[in-house]
């Protein structure tokens, strides 16, 4: 039987090897520990950590369950059992175990993954609500603020409409404003780390698309028709002033109606209304 001192040294050595990425060597020591002390929760934790690091999640789950059988209140084992379930995309099981662990110890890593599990089960709005709930009690708020920022970026994407070509576009003023609002919220929360770098870039890109969608441009063949009305109106004014003035007014309104936000052009294109009539363009002018 291994002595207590030798056991502690073995645990320390295995953890040191895991920290340095020498997982195979750590696993060898961990296996000796559980063989020598099969009823010791610490031995099984080290063994399970090595399996988890090796991405052998089935065996890690087995090991963490062994720890919990020995020590039912071991929040580390319960939480990591949840993390293993999450990595196997067993999100319901992951959330159940993670919330058990959080009730014992409000660890921000467990909270972070629990929010991701909620997103996969109930959608992004539920994940945002869960993240805000956890933030109220979290000791270290930075990881959860980053996660909330990521959720906001995902929410911003929901306001885009997918086109048959696989591209996505903003097709209403409400969509533009909502997407911009969530991206601005995200950027105030996320810190520039490896974990959030891609999400920050995505938020910045969405804001760029919002600006493009809000920009106005001349659209439709109506512009040519309106310009013709203006030119002819000038000519007619010399002979029939009242008729020329009417034509000038109608032409100017037509020109104004042609300059519309990109999001309205997107909306009409996706609805199959690529060509404006004069009436539709003038009506759109009053909707701005």
Short mmCIF file of C-alpha atoms in Angstrom, two decimals:
data_model
loop_
_atom_site.label_atom_id
_atom_site.label_comp_id
_atom_site.label_asym_id
_atom_site.label_seq_id
_atom_site.Cartn_x
_atom_site.Cartn_y
_atom_site.Cartn_z
CA UNK A 1 0.00 0.00 0.00
CA UNK A 2 1.31 3.43 -0.98
CA UNK A 3 2.07 5.78 1.92
CA UNK A 4 0.22 9.06 2.40
CA UNK A 5 3.38 11.02 1.62
CA UNK A 6 4.04 9.06 -1.58
CA UNK A 7 0.40 9.44 -2.57
CA UNK A 8 0.52 13.23 -2.16
CA UNK A 9 3.73 13.41 -4.17
CA UNK A 10 2.12 11.34 -6.91
CA UNK A 11 -0.90 13.64 -7.03
CA UNK A 12 1.31 16.73 -7.19
CA UNK A 13 3.48 15.21 -9.91
CA UNK A 14 0.49 14.16 -12.03
CA UNK A 15 -1.04 17.64 -11.78
CA UNK A 16 2.31 19.22 -12.69
CA UNK A 17 2.55 16.99 -15.76
CA UNK A 18 -1.02 17.86 -16.78
CA UNK A 19 -0.25 21.56 -16.48
CA UNK A 20 2.79 21.14 -18.73
CA UNK A 21 0.83 19.17 -21.36
CA UNK A 22 2.52 15.81 -20.65
CA UNK A 23 -0.80 14.00 -20.47
CA UNK A 24 0.43 10.45 -21.16
CA UNK A 25 2.93 10.60 -18.29
CA UNK A 26 0.26 12.09 -16.00
CA UNK A 27 -2.14 9.31 -16.96
CA UNK A 28 0.45 6.67 -16.06
CA UNK A 29 0.87 8.11 -12.57
CA UNK A 30 -2.90 8.60 -12.16
CA UNK A 31 -3.50 4.97 -13.04
CA UNK A 32 -1.05 3.89 -10.34
CA UNK A 33 -2.84 6.11 -7.82
CA UNK A 34 -6.29 4.58 -8.45
CA UNK A 35 -4.81 1.07 -8.48
CA UNK A 36 -3.25 1.72 -5.08
CA UNK A 37 -6.21 3.61 -3.63
CA UNK A 38 -9.41 2.73 -5.51
CA UNK A 39 -11.58 4.29 -2.81
CA UNK A 40 -9.84 7.66 -2.79
CA UNK A 41 -11.73 10.54 -4.45
CA UNK A 42 -8.54 12.54 -5.09
CA UNK A 43 -6.96 9.65 -7.01
CA UNK A 44 -10.04 9.40 -9.22
CA UNK A 45 -10.10 13.17 -9.77
CA UNK A 46 -6.52 13.13 -11.09
CA UNK A 47 -7.31 10.10 -13.25
CA UNK A 48 -10.46 11.76 -14.62
CA UNK A 49 -8.65 15.03 -15.29
CA UNK A 50 -6.06 13.17 -17.35
CA UNK A 51 -8.78 11.43 -19.35
CA UNK A 52 -10.59 14.74 -19.87
CA UNK A 53 -7.36 16.42 -21.00
CA UNK A 54 -6.89 13.53 -23.41
CA UNK A 55 -10.43 14.21 -24.70
CA UNK A 56 -11.47 10.68 -23.71
CA UNK A 57 -14.74 12.03 -22.37
CA UNK A 58 -16.47 8.67 -21.91
CA UNK A 59 -13.76 7.50 -19.54
CA UNK A 60 -13.59 10.90 -17.85
CA UNK A 61 -17.33 10.70 -17.19
CA UNK A 62 -16.84 7.26 -15.68
CA UNK A 63 -14.08 8.61 -13.44
CA UNK A 64 -15.99 11.68 -12.26
CA UNK A 65 -19.01 9.50 -11.46
CA UNK A 66 -16.69 7.38 -9.33
CA UNK A 67 -15.59 10.51 -7.46
CA UNK A 68 -19.22 11.53 -6.87
CA UNK A 69 -20.04 8.02 -5.59
CA UNK A 70 -17.30 8.49 -2.99
CA UNK A 71 -17.96 12.21 -2.32
CA UNK A 72 -21.48 13.26 -3.46
CA UNK A 73 -20.85 16.96 -2.70
CA UNK A 74 -17.64 17.25 -4.70
CA UNK A 75 -18.46 20.33 -6.81
CA UNK A 76 -15.26 19.97 -8.88
CA UNK A 77 -16.19 16.47 -10.04
CA UNK A 78 -19.85 17.40 -10.62
CA UNK A 79 -18.87 20.48 -12.62
CA UNK A 80 -16.33 18.64 -14.75
CA UNK A 81 -18.84 15.86 -15.32
CA UNK A 82 -21.04 18.59 -16.80
CA UNK A 83 -18.15 19.89 -18.93
CA UNK A 84 -17.56 16.40 -20.32
CA UNK A 85 -21.24 16.03 -21.18
CA UNK A 86 -21.08 19.42 -22.92
CA UNK A 87 -18.09 18.35 -25.01
CA UNK A 88 -20.09 15.28 -26.05
CA UNK A 89 -22.95 17.65 -27.04
CA UNK A 90 -25.20 16.11 -24.37
CA UNK A 91 -26.48 19.54 -23.43
CA UNK A 92 -29.39 18.56 -21.15
CA UNK A 93 -27.13 16.34 -19.06
CA UNK A 94 -24.43 19.01 -19.07
CA UNK A 95 -26.78 21.72 -17.81
CA UNK A 96 -28.14 19.45 -15.06
CA UNK A 97 -24.69 18.67 -13.66
CA UNK A 98 -23.33 22.20 -14.11
CA UNK A 99 -26.22 23.73 -12.20
CA UNK A 100 -25.67 21.22 -9.41
CA UNK A 101 -22.03 22.29 -9.23
CA UNK A 102 -22.93 26.00 -9.36
CA UNK A 103 -25.35 25.53 -6.44
CA UNK A 104 -22.42 24.16 -4.42
CA UNK A 105 -19.82 26.61 -5.71
CA UNK A 106 -20.62 29.53 -8.09
CA UNK A 107 -17.58 28.88 -10.28
CA UNK A 108 -17.45 31.20 -13.29
CA UNK A 109 -16.10 28.46 -15.60
CA UNK A 110 -19.11 26.28 -14.84
CA UNK A 111 -21.45 29.26 -15.32
CA UNK A 112 -19.81 30.09 -18.66
CA UNK A 113 -20.42 26.60 -20.04
CA UNK A 114 -23.91 26.42 -18.53
CA UNK A 115 -24.88 29.51 -20.55
CA UNK A 116 -23.59 27.82 -23.71
CA UNK A 117 -25.65 24.72 -22.86
CA UNK A 118 -28.78 26.86 -22.40
CA UNK A 119 -28.14 28.47 -25.81
CA UNK A 120 -28.07 25.03 -27.43
CA UNK A 121 -31.21 23.86 -25.61
CA UNK A 122 -33.49 26.90 -25.47
CA UNK A 123 -31.97 29.47 -27.81
CA UNK A 124 -30.03 32.69 -27.55
CA UNK A 125 -32.66 34.72 -25.64
CA UNK A 126 -32.71 32.12 -22.85
CA UNK A 127 -28.90 32.14 -22.79
CA UNK A 128 -28.84 35.94 -22.40
CA UNK A 129 -31.32 35.72 -19.51
CA UNK A 130 -29.30 32.95 -17.82
CA UNK A 131 -26.04 34.89 -18.24
CA UNK A 132 -27.55 37.98 -16.61
CA UNK A 133 -28.79 35.82 -13.72
CA UNK A 134 -25.32 34.37 -13.15
CA UNK A 135 -23.66 37.79 -13.39
CA UNK A 136 -25.60 38.91 -10.32
CA UNK A 137 -23.70 36.41 -8.11
CA UNK A 138 -20.47 35.68 -9.99
CA UNK A 139 -17.22 36.43 -8.17
CA UNK A 140 -15.25 36.94 -11.36
CA UNK A 141 -17.55 38.68 -13.81
CA UNK A 142 -15.15 39.05 -16.75
CA UNK A 143 -15.67 35.56 -18.29
CA UNK A 144 -19.44 35.91 -18.03
CA UNK A 145 -19.37 39.43 -19.46
CA UNK A 146 -17.42 38.04 -22.39
CA UNK A 147 -19.99 35.26 -22.77
CA UNK A 148 -22.85 37.75 -22.63
CA UNK A 149 -21.10 39.78 -25.32
CA UNK A 150 -20.85 36.66 -27.49
CA UNK A 151 -24.57 36.04 -26.95
CA UNK A 152 -25.33 39.61 -28.02
CA UNK A 153 -23.36 39.11 -31.25
CA UNK A 154 -25.33 35.92 -31.92
CA UNK A 155 -28.55 37.83 -31.23
CA UNK A 156 -27.52 40.56 -33.69
CA UNK A 157 -27.28 37.94 -36.43
CA UNK A 158 -30.91 36.91 -35.89
CA UNK A 159 -32.11 40.17 -37.46
CA UNK A 160 -30.58 39.28 -40.83
CA UNK A 161 -32.70 37.65 -43.53
CA UNK A 162 -31.10 34.86 -45.54
CA UNK A 163 -31.32 35.11 -49.32
CA UNK A 164 -31.48 32.20 -51.79
CA UNK A 165 -27.80 32.81 -52.64
CA UNK A 166 -26.85 31.99 -49.06
CA UNK A 167 -25.99 35.59 -48.17
CA UNK A 168 -27.81 37.41 -45.37
CA UNK A 169 -29.16 40.96 -45.50
CA UNK A 170 -30.86 43.52 -43.28
CA UNK A 171 -34.28 44.26 -44.69
CA UNK A 172 -35.92 46.78 -42.34
CA UNK A 173 -35.07 49.82 -40.27
CA UNK A 174 -36.00 47.90 -37.11
CA UNK A 175 -33.60 45.10 -38.06
CA UNK A 176 -30.78 47.59 -38.66
CA UNK A 177 -31.34 49.39 -35.35
CA UNK A 178 -31.73 46.20 -33.32
CA UNK A 179 -28.65 44.57 -34.81
CA UNK A 180 -26.60 47.72 -34.21
CA UNK A 181 -27.86 47.97 -30.61
CA UNK A 182 -26.83 44.40 -29.73
CA UNK A 183 -23.42 44.78 -31.35
CA UNK A 184 -22.72 47.99 -29.43
CA UNK A 185 -23.71 46.23 -26.20
CA UNK A 186 -21.39 43.34 -27.09
CA UNK A 187 -18.41 45.59 -27.74
CA UNK A 188 -18.82 47.32 -24.37
CA UNK A 189 -18.69 43.93 -22.60
CA UNK A 190 -16.08 41.87 -24.42
CA UNK A 191 -12.35 42.18 -23.73
CA UNK A 192 -9.80 41.57 -26.49
CA UNK A 193 -8.68 38.04 -25.63
CA UNK A 194 -8.12 34.98 -27.80
CA UNK A 195 -11.52 33.77 -26.66
CA UNK A 196 -13.39 36.84 -27.90
CA UNK A 197 -11.21 38.12 -30.75
CA UNK A 198 -13.37 36.55 -33.47
CA UNK A 199 -16.60 37.74 -31.85
CA UNK A 200 -15.28 41.31 -31.65
CA UNK A 201 -14.41 41.18 -35.36
CA UNK A 202 -17.89 39.82 -36.13
CA UNK A 203 -19.53 42.62 -34.14
CA UNK A 204 -17.47 45.21 -35.99
CA UNK A 205 -18.41 43.65 -39.33
CA UNK A 206 -22.11 43.67 -38.42
CA UNK A 207 -21.87 47.36 -37.51
CA UNK A 208 -20.27 48.01 -40.91
CA UNK A 209 -23.17 46.20 -42.60
CA UNK A 210 -25.63 48.24 -40.54
CA UNK A 211 -24.01 51.45 -41.78
CA UNK A 212 -24.17 50.19 -45.37
CA UNK A 213 -27.81 49.18 -44.94
CA UNK A 214 -28.65 52.65 -43.61
CA UNK A 215 -26.86 54.47 -46.43
CA UNK A 216 -29.02 55.84 -49.22
CA UNK A 217 -28.53 55.35 -52.94
CA UNK A 218 -30.47 55.90 -56.13
CA UNK A 219 -32.31 52.75 -57.07
CA UNK A 220 -34.58 51.60 -59.87
CA UNK A 221 -35.20 52.76 -63.38
CA UNK A 222 -37.46 55.53 -62.00
CA UNK A 223 -34.45 57.87 -61.80
CA UNK A 224 -34.19 58.04 -65.59
CA UNK A 225 -37.92 58.59 -65.93
CA UNK A 226 -37.91 61.32 -63.27
CA UNK A 227 -35.03 63.15 -64.95
CA UNK A 228 -36.91 63.06 -68.25
CA UNK A 229 -39.94 64.58 -66.50
CA UNK A 230 -37.73 67.40 -65.11
CA UNK A 231 -36.15 68.18 -68.51
CA UNK A 232 -39.48 68.08 -70.34
CA UNK A 233 -41.04 70.17 -67.56
CA UNK A 234 -38.51 72.93 -68.15
CA UNK A 235 -39.32 72.91 -71.86
CA UNK A 236 -43.09 72.81 -71.38
CA UNK A 237 -42.94 75.71 -68.88
CA UNK A 238 -42.14 78.07 -71.75
CA UNK A 239 -45.44 77.20 -73.44
CA UNK A 240 -47.77 75.96 -70.66
CA UNK A 241 -46.37 77.16 -67.33
CA UNK A 242 -48.95 75.38 -65.13
CA UNK A 243 -48.34 72.03 -66.85
CA UNK A 244 -44.54 72.51 -66.82
CA UNK A 245 -44.57 73.27 -63.08
CA UNK A 246 -46.63 70.12 -62.39
CA UNK A 247 -44.18 68.05 -64.41
CA UNK A 248 -41.21 69.61 -62.58
CA UNK A 249 -42.77 68.87 -59.19
CA UNK A 250 -43.59 65.31 -60.18
CA UNK A 251 -40.08 64.78 -61.54
CA UNK A 252 -38.43 66.17 -58.38
CA UNK A 253 -40.59 63.96 -56.17
CA UNK A 254 -39.63 61.01 -58.35
CA UNK A 255 -35.91 61.79 -57.95
CA UNK A 256 -36.30 62.05 -54.16
CA UNK A 257 -38.24 58.82 -54.09
CA UNK A 258 -35.43 57.02 -55.93
CA UNK A 259 -32.90 57.74 -53.17
CA UNK A 260 -33.74 55.05 -50.64
CA UNK A 261 -31.88 53.20 -47.85
CA UNK A 262 -30.04 50.05 -48.83
CA UNK A 263 -32.17 48.01 -46.43
CA UNK A 264 -35.29 48.91 -48.43
CA UNK A 265 -33.57 47.85 -51.64
CA UNK A 266 -32.66 44.57 -49.91
CA UNK A 267 -36.25 44.08 -48.76
CA UNK A 268 -37.70 44.64 -52.23
CA UNK A 269 -35.08 42.43 -53.89
CA UNK A 270 -35.72 39.53 -51.50
CA UNK A 271 -39.48 39.89 -51.96
CA UNK A 272 -39.07 39.74 -55.74
CA UNK A 273 -39.93 43.42 -56.29
CA UNK A 274 -36.78 44.47 -58.08
CA UNK A 275 -38.38 47.17 -60.25
CA UNK A 276 -40.05 50.23 -58.80
CA UNK A 277 -43.09 51.76 -60.34
CA UNK A 278 -43.47 55.52 -59.94
CA UNK A 279 -46.36 55.00 -57.49
CA UNK A 280 -44.38 52.51 -55.33
CA UNK A 281 -41.33 54.75 -55.18
CA UNK A 282 -43.37 57.78 -54.15
CA UNK A 283 -45.20 55.73 -51.50
CA UNK A 284 -41.84 54.45 -50.18
CA UNK A 285 -40.70 58.06 -49.88
CA UNK A 286 -43.45 58.72 -47.30
CA UNK A 287 -42.50 55.53 -45.37
CA UNK A 288 -38.94 56.72 -44.63
#
